[in-house]
Short mmCIF file of C-alpha atoms and ligand atoms in Angstrom, two decimals:
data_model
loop_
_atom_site.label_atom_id
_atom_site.label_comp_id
_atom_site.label_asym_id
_atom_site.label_seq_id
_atom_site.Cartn_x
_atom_site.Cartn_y
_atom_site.Cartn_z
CA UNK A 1 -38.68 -40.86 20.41
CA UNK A 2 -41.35 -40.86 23.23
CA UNK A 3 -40.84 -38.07 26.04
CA UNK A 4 -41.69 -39.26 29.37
CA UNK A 5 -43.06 -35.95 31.54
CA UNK A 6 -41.23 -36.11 34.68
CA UNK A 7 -42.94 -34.37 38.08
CA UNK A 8 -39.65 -32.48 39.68
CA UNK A 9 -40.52 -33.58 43.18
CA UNK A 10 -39.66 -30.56 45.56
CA UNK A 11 -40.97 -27.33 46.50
CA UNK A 12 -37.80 -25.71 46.65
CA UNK A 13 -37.17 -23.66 43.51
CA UNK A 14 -33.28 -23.78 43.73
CA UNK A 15 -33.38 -27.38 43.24
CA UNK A 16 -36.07 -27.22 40.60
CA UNK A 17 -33.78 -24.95 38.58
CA UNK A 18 -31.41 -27.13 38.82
CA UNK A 19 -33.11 -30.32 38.42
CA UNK A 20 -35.05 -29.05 35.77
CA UNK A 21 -31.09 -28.22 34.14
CA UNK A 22 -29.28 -31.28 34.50
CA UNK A 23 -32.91 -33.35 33.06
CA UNK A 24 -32.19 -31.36 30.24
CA UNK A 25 -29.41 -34.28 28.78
CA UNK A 26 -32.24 -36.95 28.98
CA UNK A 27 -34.99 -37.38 26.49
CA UNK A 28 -37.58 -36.21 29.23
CA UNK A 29 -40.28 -33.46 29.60
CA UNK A 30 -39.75 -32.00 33.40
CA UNK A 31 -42.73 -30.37 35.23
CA UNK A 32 -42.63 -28.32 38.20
CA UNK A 33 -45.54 -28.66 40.82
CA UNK A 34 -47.05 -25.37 40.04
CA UNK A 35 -47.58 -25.94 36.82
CA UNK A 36 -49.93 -29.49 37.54
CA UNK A 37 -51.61 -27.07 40.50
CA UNK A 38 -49.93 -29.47 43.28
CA UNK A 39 -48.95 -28.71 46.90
CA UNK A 40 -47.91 -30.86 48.88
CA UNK A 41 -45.62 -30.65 52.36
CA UNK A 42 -44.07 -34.08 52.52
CA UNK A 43 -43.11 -35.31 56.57
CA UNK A 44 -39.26 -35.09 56.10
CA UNK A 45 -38.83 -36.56 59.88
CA UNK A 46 -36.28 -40.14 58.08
CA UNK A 47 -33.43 -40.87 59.71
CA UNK A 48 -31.68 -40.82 56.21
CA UNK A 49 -31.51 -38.75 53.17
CA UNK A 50 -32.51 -41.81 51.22
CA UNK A 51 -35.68 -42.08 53.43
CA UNK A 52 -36.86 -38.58 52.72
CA UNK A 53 -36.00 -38.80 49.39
CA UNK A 54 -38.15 -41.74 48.70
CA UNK A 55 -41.32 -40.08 51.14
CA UNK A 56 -41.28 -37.39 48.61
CA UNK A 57 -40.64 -39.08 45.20
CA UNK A 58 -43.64 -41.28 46.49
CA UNK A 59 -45.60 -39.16 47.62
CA UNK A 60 -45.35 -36.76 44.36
CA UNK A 61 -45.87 -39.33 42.11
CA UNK A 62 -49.02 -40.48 43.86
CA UNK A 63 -50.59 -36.80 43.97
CA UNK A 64 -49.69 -36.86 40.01
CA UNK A 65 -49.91 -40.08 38.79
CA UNK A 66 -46.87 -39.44 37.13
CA UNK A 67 -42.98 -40.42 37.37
CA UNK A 68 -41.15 -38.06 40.45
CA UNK A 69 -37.87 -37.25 40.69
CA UNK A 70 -37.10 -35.80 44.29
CA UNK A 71 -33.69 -35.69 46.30
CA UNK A 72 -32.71 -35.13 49.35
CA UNK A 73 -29.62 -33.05 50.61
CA UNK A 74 -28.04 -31.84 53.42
CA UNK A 75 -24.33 -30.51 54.14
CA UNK A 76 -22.06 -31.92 56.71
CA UNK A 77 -19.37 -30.26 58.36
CA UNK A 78 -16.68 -32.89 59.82
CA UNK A 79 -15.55 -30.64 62.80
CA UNK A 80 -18.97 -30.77 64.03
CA UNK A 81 -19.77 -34.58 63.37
CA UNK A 82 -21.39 -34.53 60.36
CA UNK A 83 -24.13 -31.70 61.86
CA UNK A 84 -26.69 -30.27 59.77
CA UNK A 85 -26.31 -33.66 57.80
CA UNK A 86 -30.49 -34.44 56.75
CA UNK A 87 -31.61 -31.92 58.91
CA UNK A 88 -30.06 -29.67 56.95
CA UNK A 89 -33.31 -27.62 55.61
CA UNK A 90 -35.00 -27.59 59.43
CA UNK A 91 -32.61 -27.40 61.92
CA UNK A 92 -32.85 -23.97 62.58
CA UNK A 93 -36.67 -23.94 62.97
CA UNK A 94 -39.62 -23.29 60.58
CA UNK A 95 -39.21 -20.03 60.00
CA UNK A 96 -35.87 -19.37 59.27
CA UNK A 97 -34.15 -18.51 56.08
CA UNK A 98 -31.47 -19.77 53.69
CA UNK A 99 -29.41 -16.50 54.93
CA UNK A 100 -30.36 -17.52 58.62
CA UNK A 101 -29.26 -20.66 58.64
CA UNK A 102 -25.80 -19.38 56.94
CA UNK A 103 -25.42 -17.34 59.41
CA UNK A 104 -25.98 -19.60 62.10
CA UNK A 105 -23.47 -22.08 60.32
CA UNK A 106 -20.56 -19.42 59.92
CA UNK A 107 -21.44 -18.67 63.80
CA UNK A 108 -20.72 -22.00 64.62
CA UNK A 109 -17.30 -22.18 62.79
CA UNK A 110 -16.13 -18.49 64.30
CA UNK A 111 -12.72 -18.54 65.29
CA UNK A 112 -12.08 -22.54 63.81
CA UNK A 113 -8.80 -22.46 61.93
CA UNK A 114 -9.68 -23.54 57.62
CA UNK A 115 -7.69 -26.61 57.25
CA UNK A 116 -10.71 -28.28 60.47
CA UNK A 117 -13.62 -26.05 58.09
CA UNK A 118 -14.18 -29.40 55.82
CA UNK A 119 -17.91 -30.49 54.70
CA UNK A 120 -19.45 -32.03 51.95
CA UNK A 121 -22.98 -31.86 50.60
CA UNK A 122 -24.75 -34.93 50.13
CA UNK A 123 -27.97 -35.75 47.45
CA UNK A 124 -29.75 -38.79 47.99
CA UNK A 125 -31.90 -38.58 44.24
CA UNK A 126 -34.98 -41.29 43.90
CA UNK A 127 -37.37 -41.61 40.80
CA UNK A 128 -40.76 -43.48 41.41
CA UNK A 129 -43.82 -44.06 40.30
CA UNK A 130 -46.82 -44.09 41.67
CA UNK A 131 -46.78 -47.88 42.78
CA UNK A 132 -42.97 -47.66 43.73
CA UNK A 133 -39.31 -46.62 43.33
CA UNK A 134 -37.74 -47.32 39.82
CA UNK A 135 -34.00 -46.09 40.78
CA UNK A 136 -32.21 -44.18 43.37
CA UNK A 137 -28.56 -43.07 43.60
CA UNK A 138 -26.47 -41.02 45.86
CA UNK A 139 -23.84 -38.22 45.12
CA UNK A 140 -21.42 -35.93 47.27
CA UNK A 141 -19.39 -33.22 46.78
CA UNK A 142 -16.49 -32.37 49.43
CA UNK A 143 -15.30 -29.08 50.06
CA UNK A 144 -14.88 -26.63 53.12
CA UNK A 145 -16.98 -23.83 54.71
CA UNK A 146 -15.97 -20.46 53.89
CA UNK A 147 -15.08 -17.91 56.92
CA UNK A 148 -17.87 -14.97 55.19
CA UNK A 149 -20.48 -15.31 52.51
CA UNK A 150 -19.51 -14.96 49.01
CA UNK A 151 -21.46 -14.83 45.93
CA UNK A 152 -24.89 -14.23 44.67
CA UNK A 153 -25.88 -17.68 42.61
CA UNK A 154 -27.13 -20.99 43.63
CA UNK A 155 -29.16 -21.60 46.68
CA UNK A 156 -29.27 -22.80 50.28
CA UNK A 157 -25.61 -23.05 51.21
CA UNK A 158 -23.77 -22.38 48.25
CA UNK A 159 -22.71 -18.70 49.22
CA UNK A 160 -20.45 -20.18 52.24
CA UNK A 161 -19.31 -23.91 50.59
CA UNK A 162 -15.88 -23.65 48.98
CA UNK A 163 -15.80 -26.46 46.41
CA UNK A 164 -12.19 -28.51 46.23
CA UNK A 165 -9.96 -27.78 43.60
CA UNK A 166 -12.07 -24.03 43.33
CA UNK A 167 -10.88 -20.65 44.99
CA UNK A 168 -14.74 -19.29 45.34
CA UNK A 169 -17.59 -20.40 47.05
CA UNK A 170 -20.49 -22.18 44.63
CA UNK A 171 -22.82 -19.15 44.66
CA UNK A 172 -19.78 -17.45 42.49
CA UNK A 173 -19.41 -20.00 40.31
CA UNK A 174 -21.75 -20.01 36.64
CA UNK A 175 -24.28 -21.91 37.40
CA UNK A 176 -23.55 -24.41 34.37
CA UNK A 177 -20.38 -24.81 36.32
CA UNK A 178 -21.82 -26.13 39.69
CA UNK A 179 -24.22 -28.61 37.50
CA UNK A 180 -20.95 -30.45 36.29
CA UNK A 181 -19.60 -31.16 39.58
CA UNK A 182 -22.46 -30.96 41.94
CA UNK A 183 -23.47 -33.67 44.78
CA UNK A 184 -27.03 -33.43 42.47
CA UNK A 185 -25.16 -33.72 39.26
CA UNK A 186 -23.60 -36.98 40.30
CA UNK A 187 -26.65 -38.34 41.61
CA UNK A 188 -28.71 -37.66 38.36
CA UNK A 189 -26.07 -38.71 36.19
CA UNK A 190 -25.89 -42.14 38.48
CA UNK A 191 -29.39 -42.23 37.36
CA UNK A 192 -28.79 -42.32 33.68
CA UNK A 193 -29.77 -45.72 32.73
CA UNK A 194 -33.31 -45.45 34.53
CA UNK A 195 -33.76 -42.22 32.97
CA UNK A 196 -33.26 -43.05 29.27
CA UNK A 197 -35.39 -46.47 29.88
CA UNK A 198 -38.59 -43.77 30.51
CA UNK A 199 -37.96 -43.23 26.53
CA UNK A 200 -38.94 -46.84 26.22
CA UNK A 201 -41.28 -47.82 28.34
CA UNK A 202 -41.27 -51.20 27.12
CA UNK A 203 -38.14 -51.72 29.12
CA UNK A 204 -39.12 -50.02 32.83
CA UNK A 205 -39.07 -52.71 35.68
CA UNK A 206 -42.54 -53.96 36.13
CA UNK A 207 -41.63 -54.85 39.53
CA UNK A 208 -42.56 -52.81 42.58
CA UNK A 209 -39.88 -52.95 45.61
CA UNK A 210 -42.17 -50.89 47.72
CA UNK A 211 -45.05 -53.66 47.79
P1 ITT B 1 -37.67 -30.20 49.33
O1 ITT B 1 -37.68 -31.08 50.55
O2 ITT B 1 -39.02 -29.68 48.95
O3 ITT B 1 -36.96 -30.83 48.17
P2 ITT B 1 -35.83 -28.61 50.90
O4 ITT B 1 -35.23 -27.27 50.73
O5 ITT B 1 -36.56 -28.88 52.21
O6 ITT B 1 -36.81 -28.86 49.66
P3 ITT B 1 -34.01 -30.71 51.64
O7 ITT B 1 -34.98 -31.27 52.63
O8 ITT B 1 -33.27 -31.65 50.77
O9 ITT B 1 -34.72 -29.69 50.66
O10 ITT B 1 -33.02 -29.79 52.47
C1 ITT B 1 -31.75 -29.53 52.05
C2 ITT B 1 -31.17 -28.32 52.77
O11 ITT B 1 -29.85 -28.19 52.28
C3 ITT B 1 -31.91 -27.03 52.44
O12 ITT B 1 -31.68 -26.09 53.46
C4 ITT B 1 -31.21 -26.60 51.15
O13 ITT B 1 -31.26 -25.19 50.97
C5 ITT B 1 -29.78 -27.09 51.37
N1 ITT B 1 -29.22 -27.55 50.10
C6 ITT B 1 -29.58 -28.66 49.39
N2 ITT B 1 -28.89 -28.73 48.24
C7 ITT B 1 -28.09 -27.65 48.21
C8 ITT B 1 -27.19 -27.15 47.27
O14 ITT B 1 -26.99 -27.75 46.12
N3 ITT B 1 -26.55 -26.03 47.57
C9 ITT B 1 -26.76 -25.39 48.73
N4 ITT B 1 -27.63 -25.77 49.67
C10 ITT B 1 -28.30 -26.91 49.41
#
């Protein structure tokens, strides 16, 4: 069986870890940016999580020459329209943290009642090439913001997002756990088809819907 090397298009090593995890089902050799010497700072200023998602699978696979696989996220919180939504990583500024921006969020929520505390994290996932986009697929996860952090796993978020159907946030759960029912997991695994053609490269579109 051939092994495609896929570039893991992001800079944030959260969702490399994970990424790199939930590749592992697929008969595909994942590489991180560090380890091809690549940095690169892709504009994230899209409307849409499917537009920045596609700047940076693009733009990755062109610094490479390789196949990318990038996503982008965000969480939205209903109460407050949908707000960080694909913002989510810059809304508070450049310089602020993960733990900042928790803190902001839980700020935001003080004193709002948890039956109105319902959000859901979004992942927009693209693979491309260097001429184009071979597949892209979207997956969500609904839950609601916890009233304090909670948990030491995961990244971004996780410590104050309450999963449905879980009693903890997704920083306490195992991290195999959140990789079965993760917003990311469902995107990758919407991706399956395009990601066991790369075993058989006979069979990738020739086509390139970017052109
Ligand atoms: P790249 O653009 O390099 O991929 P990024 O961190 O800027 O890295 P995004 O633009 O997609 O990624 O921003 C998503 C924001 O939402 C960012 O603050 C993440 O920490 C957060 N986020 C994304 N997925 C998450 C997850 O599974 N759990 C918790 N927070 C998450």
């Amino acid at each position: 069986m051939n092994t495609a090397t896929i570039l893991i298009a992001t800079n944030n090593p959260g969702k490399q870890r994970e990424l790199a995890a939930l590749l592992a089902a697929y008969p595909v050799r994942p590489v991180r940016p560090s380890e091809l010497g690549i940095t690169l700072e892709v504009d994230e200023d899209g409307q849409t999580y499917a537009e920045n998602a596609r700047r940076k699978a693009i733009a990755f696979a062109r610094a490479s020459g390789l196949i990318a696989l990038a996503d982008d996220s965000g969480l939205e919180i209903s109460v407050l329209d949908g707000w960080p939504g694909p913002r989510s990583a810059r809304w508070a500024g450049p310089a602020a943290t993960d733990a900042d921006r928790r803190a902001l969020v839980l700020a935001r929520l003080a004193g709002v009642p948890d039956q109105d505390r319902r959000a859901r994290f979004v992942c927009h996932a693209v693979l491309a090439n260097p001429h184009g986009i071979l597949a892209e697929a979207e997956g969500t996860l609904a839950g609601r913001i916890a009233t304090s952090e909670q948990g030491q796993g995961g990244f971004g978020y996780d410590a104050i997002f309450v999963p449905d159907g879980y009693p903890c946030t997704l920083a306490s759960l195992p991290e195999e756990v959140k990789n079965r029912l993760s917003h990311r997991a469902q995107a990758i695994s919407r991706l399956r088809d395009a990601l066991r053609r790369l075993a058989c490269p006979d069979s990738t579109p020739s086509s390139d819907p970017t052109s």
